[in-house]
DNA sequence: TACCAGGTAAAAA
DNA sequence: TTTTTACATGGT
């Protein structure tokens, strides 16, 4: 039941998460995949634009109530919007139980995933942002892509309480190619981004329809867009939509981590990864995600 | 300094 | 149809 929060004149919403869910583990896992950041505490901060207004949503555990999640905003915005965004990002509707039942048949894997009980992948607020991220990360190092995105965000995004709202498609469609290039994008990538942003702004393209498509149809749709090849399509399915059965089998990290926990400790070939994951349909993506998280969280204890 | 890093579209062969 | 090329930044 949405409530006015008198102290802040904002909105507070309790989230409806399909259990099991562990917010703390999910937050630690998500941060372990990001470049090192200043300490951010136990709160997830989501900057979004809602009804033309920049809004900061904060998600945290209700006081003393382990299973209750609270999303709040200081800005005055409809509870339904806060709920929709937070439940999308946290993957509220994902039911982990069938995955856990599947994994108990393999004691070795069950031992790896047990400490992560309740872990769900987090998804970016918008698929437009995800698509731009995919383009920036093509070919160049993640560090280089991160720098380019920082400049894009500071130039075309909006600040809200020390966070930044990722640029609207409108802002990037209006940007000149020179402006985009000055952020560090190649001529080619600037065109991809401008074209994508223009299609979305004009209403020709709605990336949210991907949410209603099965994996193959979504992949095919993304690859129909200029600038998006096989790698980018898979990247969006895995990271942007967190499809439970999707795995980036060419990814070096995935090949290493599957080898570490399910193989001979060596990095495997893409073919071997495909074969070894076969029995774990339709949760191959969740399994790969758990193994990556187990690996990352071990390497960076205390984060 | 030179090379490579979680690619892609377009040109050339 | 398959192979080659240009492209931009940051780390090593």
Tab-separated table of C-alpha atoms (C1' of nucleotides) in Angstrom:
chain	number	residue	atom	x	y	z
A	1	UNK	CA	0.000	0.000	0.000
A	2	UNK	CA	1.678	3.256	-1.106
A	3	UNK	CA	2.037	5.834	1.615
A	4	UNK	CA	2.966	9.471	1.754
A	5	UNK	CA	6.147	9.910	3.693
A	6	UNK	CA	5.471	13.012	5.774
A	7	UNK	CA	9.068	13.490	6.820
A	8	UNK	CA	10.319	13.875	3.268
A	9	UNK	CA	7.160	14.770	1.368
A	10	UNK	CA	7.966	11.929	-1.032
A	11	UNK	CA	6.728	8.442	-1.772
A	12	UNK	CA	7.426	5.133	-0.060
A	13	UNK	CA	6.490	1.830	-1.655
A	14	UNK	CA	6.995	-1.695	-0.392
A	15	UNK	CA	8.059	-4.060	-3.136
A	16	UNK	CA	6.482	-7.343	-4.043
A	17	UNK	CA	9.442	-9.684	-4.528
A	18	UNK	CA	8.927	-13.338	-5.426
A	19	UNK	CA	10.888	-15.247	-2.782
A	20	UNK	CA	13.436	-16.382	-2.066
A	21	UNK	CA	15.245	-13.078	-2.450
A	22	UNK	CA	18.319	-11.654	-0.727
A	23	UNK	CA	18.783	-7.967	-1.429
A	24	UNK	CA	22.190	-7.670	0.263
A	25	UNK	CA	23.719	-10.521	-1.741
A	26	UNK	CA	22.202	-9.233	-4.981
A	27	UNK	CA	23.571	-5.748	-4.325
A	28	UNK	CA	27.066	-7.036	-3.493
A	29	UNK	CA	27.083	-9.195	-6.576
A	30	UNK	CA	26.008	-6.337	-8.842
A	31	UNK	CA	28.685	-4.040	-7.455
A	32	UNK	CA	31.384	-6.670	-7.828
A	33	UNK	CA	30.936	-6.384	-11.587
A	34	UNK	CA	31.332	-2.597	-11.615
A	35	UNK	CA	34.511	-0.544	-11.552
A	36	UNK	CA	35.555	0.369	-8.016
A	37	UNK	CA	33.304	3.069	-6.561
A	38	UNK	CA	33.258	4.998	-3.317
A	39	UNK	CA	31.428	3.205	-0.523
A	40	UNK	CA	27.717	3.191	-1.294
A	41	UNK	CA	26.249	1.457	1.738
A	42	UNK	CA	23.255	-0.843	1.695
A	43	UNK	CA	21.099	1.316	-0.519
A	44	UNK	CA	20.562	1.001	-4.236
A	45	UNK	CA	20.177	4.379	-5.886
A	46	UNK	CA	18.323	4.552	-9.196
A	47	UNK	CA	18.196	7.792	-11.166
A	48	UNK	CA	15.385	7.924	-13.703
A	49	UNK	CA	13.304	10.410	-15.584
A	50	UNK	CA	9.598	10.064	-14.848
A	51	UNK	CA	6.985	12.334	-16.410
A	52	UNK	CA	9.679	14.770	-17.569
A	53	UNK	CA	11.160	15.045	-14.078
A	54	UNK	CA	14.494	13.622	-12.847
A	55	UNK	CA	13.791	11.335	-9.912
A	56	UNK	CA	16.051	9.476	-7.519
A	57	UNK	CA	14.677	6.196	-6.184
A	58	UNK	CA	16.349	4.597	-3.185
A	59	UNK	CA	15.850	0.904	-2.493
A	60	UNK	CA	16.713	-0.621	0.853
A	61	UNK	CA	15.638	-3.283	3.290
A	62	UNK	CA	12.835	-2.303	5.638
A	63	UNK	CA	14.097	-1.748	9.185
A	64	UNK	CA	14.378	-5.083	10.952
A	65	UNK	CA	12.351	-6.869	8.326
A	66	UNK	CA	14.641	-9.065	6.313
A	67	UNK	CA	12.183	-9.922	3.583
A	68	UNK	CA	10.639	-6.520	3.127
A	69	UNK	CA	12.047	-4.169	0.542
A	70	UNK	CA	11.293	-0.475	0.498
A	71	UNK	CA	11.619	1.838	-2.486
A	72	UNK	CA	11.289	5.541	-1.856
A	73	UNK	CA	11.688	8.824	-3.629
A	74	UNK	CA	12.048	12.302	-2.230
A	75	UNK	CA	10.464	13.644	-5.375
A	76	UNK	CA	6.724	13.569	-5.616
A	77	UNK	CA	6.019	10.854	-8.147
A	78	UNK	CA	3.325	8.226	-8.480
A	79	UNK	CA	3.891	5.062	-6.459
A	80	UNK	CA	3.110	2.894	-9.467
A	81	UNK	CA	6.094	4.362	-11.337
A	82	UNK	CA	8.478	3.719	-8.465
A	83	UNK	CA	7.185	0.178	-8.129
A	84	UNK	CA	7.453	-0.557	-11.841
A	85	UNK	CA	11.055	0.645	-12.071
A	86	UNK	CA	12.293	-0.976	-8.859
A	87	UNK	CA	10.598	-4.313	-9.528
A	88	UNK	CA	12.020	-4.376	-13.051
A	89	UNK	CA	15.560	-3.591	-11.900
A	90	UNK	CA	15.483	-6.148	-9.073
A	91	UNK	CA	13.772	-8.812	-11.231
A	92	UNK	CA	10.940	-9.152	-8.707
A	93	UNK	CA	8.977	-11.764	-10.642
A	94	UNK	CA	11.849	-14.226	-11.118
A	95	UNK	CA	11.192	-17.485	-9.256
A	96	UNK	CA	14.516	-19.059	-8.258
A	97	UNK	CA	13.046	-22.274	-6.829
A	98	UNK	CA	12.984	-24.302	-10.072
A	99	UNK	CA	16.641	-23.377	-10.572
A	100	UNK	CA	17.559	-24.486	-7.059
A	101	UNK	CA	15.667	-27.751	-7.497
A	102	UNK	CA	17.588	-28.385	-10.703
A	103	UNK	CA	20.938	-27.586	-9.125
A	104	UNK	CA	20.528	-29.856	-6.062
A	105	UNK	CA	21.072	-32.823	-8.390
A	106	UNK	CA	24.669	-31.670	-8.659
A	107	UNK	CA	26.197	-31.496	-5.148
A	108	UNK	CA	29.326	-29.684	-6.290
A	109	UNK	CA	27.355	-26.881	-7.912
A	110	UNK	CA	24.877	-26.785	-5.064
A	111	UNK	CA	27.782	-26.111	-2.690
A	112	UNK	CA	28.915	-23.190	-4.850
A	113	UNK	CA	25.486	-21.631	-5.173
A	114	UNK	CA	24.310	-22.221	-1.605
A	115	UNK	CA	26.050	-19.169	-0.105
A	116	UNK	CA	24.342	-17.084	-2.777
A	117	UNK	CA	20.827	-18.234	-1.870
A	118	UNK	CA	18.342	-15.535	-2.867
A	119	UNK	CA	20.628	-13.904	-5.448
A	120	UNK	CA	18.906	-12.412	-8.476
A	121	UNK	CA	20.536	-10.496	-11.318
A	122	UNK	CA	19.805	-6.762	-11.514
A	123	UNK	CA	18.784	-5.133	-14.752
A	124	UNK	CA	19.431	-1.588	-15.970
A	125	UNK	CA	16.488	0.821	-15.752
A	126	UNK	CA	16.115	1.258	-19.486
A	127	UNK	CA	16.901	-0.842	-22.514
A	128	UNK	CA	17.933	2.316	-24.328
A	129	UNK	CA	20.719	2.797	-21.812
A	130	UNK	CA	21.612	-0.883	-22.167
A	131	UNK	CA	21.760	-0.577	-25.945
A	132	UNK	CA	24.053	2.446	-25.734
A	133	UNK	CA	26.241	0.592	-23.249
A	134	UNK	CA	26.511	-2.307	-25.694
A	135	UNK	CA	27.632	-0.010	-28.493
A	136	UNK	CA	30.214	1.766	-26.355
A	137	UNK	CA	31.691	-1.541	-25.228
A	138	UNK	CA	32.154	-2.950	-28.703
A	139	UNK	CA	35.815	-3.758	-29.293
A	140	UNK	CA	37.368	-1.334	-26.794
A	141	UNK	CA	38.256	-2.101	-23.190
A	142	UNK	CA	35.619	-1.759	-20.491
A	143	UNK	CA	37.672	1.027	-18.895
A	144	UNK	CA	37.745	3.000	-22.132
A	145	UNK	CA	34.003	2.477	-22.621
A	146	UNK	CA	33.348	3.599	-19.075
A	147	UNK	CA	35.225	6.843	-19.675
A	148	UNK	CA	33.273	7.520	-22.850
A	149	UNK	CA	29.957	6.895	-21.086
A	150	UNK	CA	30.901	9.223	-18.240
A	151	UNK	CA	31.409	12.017	-20.727
A	152	UNK	CA	28.144	11.196	-22.501
A	153	UNK	CA	26.229	11.242	-19.234
A	154	UNK	CA	27.744	14.490	-18.022
A	155	UNK	CA	27.107	16.163	-21.322
A	156	UNK	CA	23.628	14.915	-22.177
A	157	UNK	CA	22.225	13.465	-18.938
A	158	UNK	CA	20.662	15.184	-15.944
A	159	UNK	CA	21.984	15.411	-12.396
A	160	UNK	CA	19.785	14.492	-9.456
A	161	UNK	CA	21.085	14.320	-5.865
A	162	UNK	CA	24.656	13.397	-6.794
A	163	UNK	CA	23.538	10.786	-9.330
A	164	UNK	CA	23.019	11.121	-13.051
A	165	UNK	CA	20.003	10.204	-15.100
A	166	UNK	CA	21.194	8.514	-18.268
A	167	UNK	CA	20.555	10.736	-21.319
A	168	UNK	CA	17.094	10.516	-22.852
A	169	UNK	CA	16.890	9.249	-26.409
A	170	UNK	CA	15.668	12.721	-27.315
A	171	UNK	CA	18.865	14.348	-26.045
A	172	UNK	CA	21.103	11.946	-27.955
A	173	UNK	CA	19.028	12.160	-31.135
A	174	UNK	CA	19.490	15.936	-31.077
A	175	UNK	CA	23.237	15.734	-30.452
A	176	UNK	CA	25.426	16.367	-33.486
A	177	UNK	CA	27.853	13.707	-34.619
A	178	UNK	CA	30.693	16.046	-33.678
A	179	UNK	CA	29.365	16.386	-30.130
A	180	UNK	CA	29.080	12.616	-29.780
A	181	UNK	CA	32.555	12.131	-31.216
A	182	UNK	CA	33.987	14.645	-28.774
A	183	UNK	CA	32.893	12.276	-25.980
A	184	UNK	CA	35.311	9.725	-27.443
A	185	UNK	CA	32.974	7.705	-29.647
A	186	UNK	CA	34.110	6.731	-33.125
A	187	UNK	CA	32.321	8.248	-36.105
A	188	UNK	CA	30.668	4.895	-36.703
A	189	UNK	CA	29.456	4.441	-33.136
A	190	UNK	CA	28.204	8.024	-33.014
A	191	UNK	CA	26.029	7.260	-36.007
A	192	UNK	CA	24.711	4.031	-34.485
A	193	UNK	CA	23.727	5.827	-31.296
A	194	UNK	CA	22.191	8.802	-33.058
A	195	UNK	CA	20.197	6.547	-35.369
A	196	UNK	CA	18.956	4.417	-32.489
A	197	UNK	CA	18.011	7.478	-30.432
A	198	UNK	CA	16.179	9.038	-33.379
A	199	UNK	CA	14.122	5.919	-34.031
A	200	UNK	CA	13.086	5.735	-30.397
A	201	UNK	CA	12.311	9.437	-30.143
A	202	UNK	CA	10.211	9.364	-33.294
A	203	UNK	CA	8.319	6.303	-32.085
A	204	UNK	CA	9.540	4.104	-34.951
A	205	UNK	CA	11.196	1.811	-32.432
A	206	UNK	CA	10.157	0.682	-28.956
A	207	UNK	CA	12.840	-1.392	-27.245
A	208	UNK	CA	10.386	-2.416	-24.524
A	209	UNK	CA	8.690	-4.801	-26.956
A	210	UNK	CA	11.786	-6.980	-26.495
A	211	UNK	CA	10.429	-7.785	-23.042
A	212	UNK	CA	7.479	-9.611	-24.594
A	213	UNK	CA	9.528	-11.611	-27.118
A	214	UNK	CA	11.151	-15.005	-26.699
A	215	UNK	CA	14.957	-15.165	-26.804
A	216	UNK	CA	15.330	-15.905	-30.513
A	217	UNK	CA	12.822	-13.288	-31.616
A	218	UNK	CA	14.404	-10.633	-29.375
A	219	UNK	CA	17.894	-11.481	-30.665
A	220	UNK	CA	16.703	-11.276	-34.255
A	221	UNK	CA	14.999	-7.925	-33.622
A	222	UNK	CA	18.111	-6.387	-32.056
A	223	UNK	CA	20.351	-7.628	-34.869
A	224	UNK	CA	18.034	-5.925	-37.363
A	225	UNK	CA	19.180	-2.569	-35.980
A	226	UNK	CA	22.224	-0.871	-37.471
A	227	UNK	CA	25.204	-1.171	-35.164
A	228	UNK	CA	24.039	-4.316	-33.376
A	229	UNK	CA	25.622	-7.631	-34.324
A	230	UNK	CA	25.511	-11.003	-32.647
A	231	UNK	CA	27.635	-9.996	-29.695
A	232	UNK	CA	25.606	-6.897	-28.861
A	233	UNK	CA	22.299	-8.768	-29.167
A	234	UNK	CA	23.452	-11.468	-26.746
A	235	UNK	CA	24.864	-8.837	-24.427
A	236	UNK	CA	21.485	-7.097	-24.256
A	237	UNK	CA	19.646	-10.389	-23.678
A	238	UNK	CA	22.005	-11.385	-20.883
A	239	UNK	CA	22.622	-8.085	-19.129
A	240	UNK	CA	19.673	-5.917	-20.136
A	241	UNK	CA	16.920	-8.514	-19.907
A	242	UNK	CA	18.666	-11.105	-17.699
A	243	UNK	CA	17.090	-13.922	-19.702
A	244	UNK	CA	17.390	-17.020	-17.464
A	245	UNK	CA	18.528	-19.350	-20.233
A	246	UNK	CA	20.909	-17.005	-22.095
A	247	UNK	CA	24.681	-17.317	-21.763
A	248	UNK	CA	27.380	-15.347	-23.595
A	249	UNK	CA	29.316	-18.482	-24.511
A	250	UNK	CA	32.116	-16.566	-26.258
A	251	UNK	CA	32.779	-14.454	-23.185
A	252	UNK	CA	36.246	-15.161	-21.788
A	253	UNK	CA	35.065	-14.765	-18.199
A	254	UNK	CA	32.242	-17.244	-18.699
A	255	UNK	CA	34.513	-19.783	-20.367
A	256	UNK	CA	36.993	-19.542	-17.508
A	257	UNK	CA	34.467	-19.715	-14.719
A	258	UNK	CA	32.588	-22.697	-16.213
A	259	UNK	CA	35.940	-24.425	-16.492
A	260	UNK	CA	36.750	-23.520	-12.905
A	261	UNK	CA	33.564	-24.925	-11.383
A	262	UNK	CA	32.351	-27.458	-13.930
A	263	UNK	CA	35.397	-28.508	-15.921
A	264	UNK	CA	39.092	-29.185	-15.493
A	265	UNK	CA	39.916	-25.729	-14.043
A	266	UNK	CA	41.098	-24.593	-17.473
A	267	UNK	CA	39.393	-22.085	-19.722
A	268	UNK	CA	36.995	-24.014	-21.982
A	269	UNK	CA	36.132	-23.511	-25.635
A	270	UNK	CA	32.744	-22.035	-26.526
A	271	UNK	CA	31.728	-25.459	-27.810
A	272	UNK	CA	32.620	-27.147	-24.529
A	273	UNK	CA	30.654	-24.528	-22.613
A	274	UNK	CA	27.602	-25.207	-24.772
A	275	UNK	CA	27.878	-28.941	-24.193
A	276	UNK	CA	28.506	-28.748	-20.465
A	277	UNK	CA	25.583	-26.364	-19.839
A	278	UNK	CA	23.115	-28.367	-21.903
A	279	UNK	CA	21.543	-30.271	-18.958
A	280	UNK	CA	20.742	-27.004	-17.191
A	281	UNK	CA	18.064	-25.717	-19.556
A	282	UNK	CA	16.113	-23.561	-19.045
A	283	UNK	CA	18.376	-21.956	-16.425
A	284	UNK	CA	21.764	-21.956	-18.127
A	285	UNK	CA	21.984	-18.168	-17.825
A	286	UNK	CA	21.155	-18.148	-14.127
A	287	UNK	CA	23.752	-20.856	-13.534
A	288	UNK	CA	26.456	-18.927	-15.398
A	289	UNK	CA	25.474	-15.801	-13.481
A	290	UNK	CA	25.791	-17.614	-10.145
A	291	UNK	CA	29.214	-18.999	-11.035
A	292	UNK	CA	30.479	-15.586	-12.133
A	293	UNK	CA	29.153	-14.055	-8.928
A	294	UNK	CA	30.716	-16.785	-6.784
A	295	UNK	CA	34.028	-16.171	-8.515
A	296	UNK	CA	33.885	-12.382	-8.225
A	297	UNK	CA	32.745	-12.278	-4.622
A	298	UNK	CA	35.557	-14.604	-3.610
A	299	UNK	CA	38.159	-12.401	-5.272
A	300	UNK	CA	36.926	-9.257	-3.611
A	301	UNK	CA	36.023	-10.215	-0.057
A	302	UNK	CA	34.329	-7.572	2.035
A	303	UNK	CA	32.775	-5.773	-0.927
B	1	DT	C1'	55.949	3.056	-28.285
B	2	DA	C1'	53.010	-0.295	-29.796
B	3	DC	C1'	49.491	-3.358	-29.066
B	4	DC	C1'	45.269	-5.073	-27.546
B	5	DA	C1'	40.715	-5.050	-25.575
B	6	DG	C1'	33.912	-8.770	-24.187
B	7	DG	C1'	32.710	-5.746	-32.588
B	8	DT	C1'	30.502	-3.899	-36.652
B	9	DA	C1'	29.411	-2.453	-41.298
B	10	DA	C1'	31.115	-1.805	-45.584
B	11	DA	C1'	34.533	-2.635	-48.990
B	12	DA	C1'	37.359	-5.888	-51.299
B	13	DA	C1'	38.603	-10.381	-52.738
C	1	DT	C1'	30.316	-15.993	-49.945
C	2	DT	C1'	34.324	-15.051	-47.205
C	3	DT	C1'	38.013	-11.980	-45.749
C	4	DT	C1'	39.857	-7.512	-44.730
C	5	DT	C1'	39.729	-2.824	-43.044
C	6	DA	C1'	38.805	1.520	-40.350
C	7	DC	C1'	37.681	2.928	-36.086
C	8	DA	C1'	38.573	5.485	-30.843
C	9	DT	C1'	40.136	5.177	-25.783
C	10	DG	C1'	42.731	3.459	-21.795
C	11	DG	C1'	45.793	0.112	-19.768
C	12	DT	C1'	50.113	-2.444	-20.041
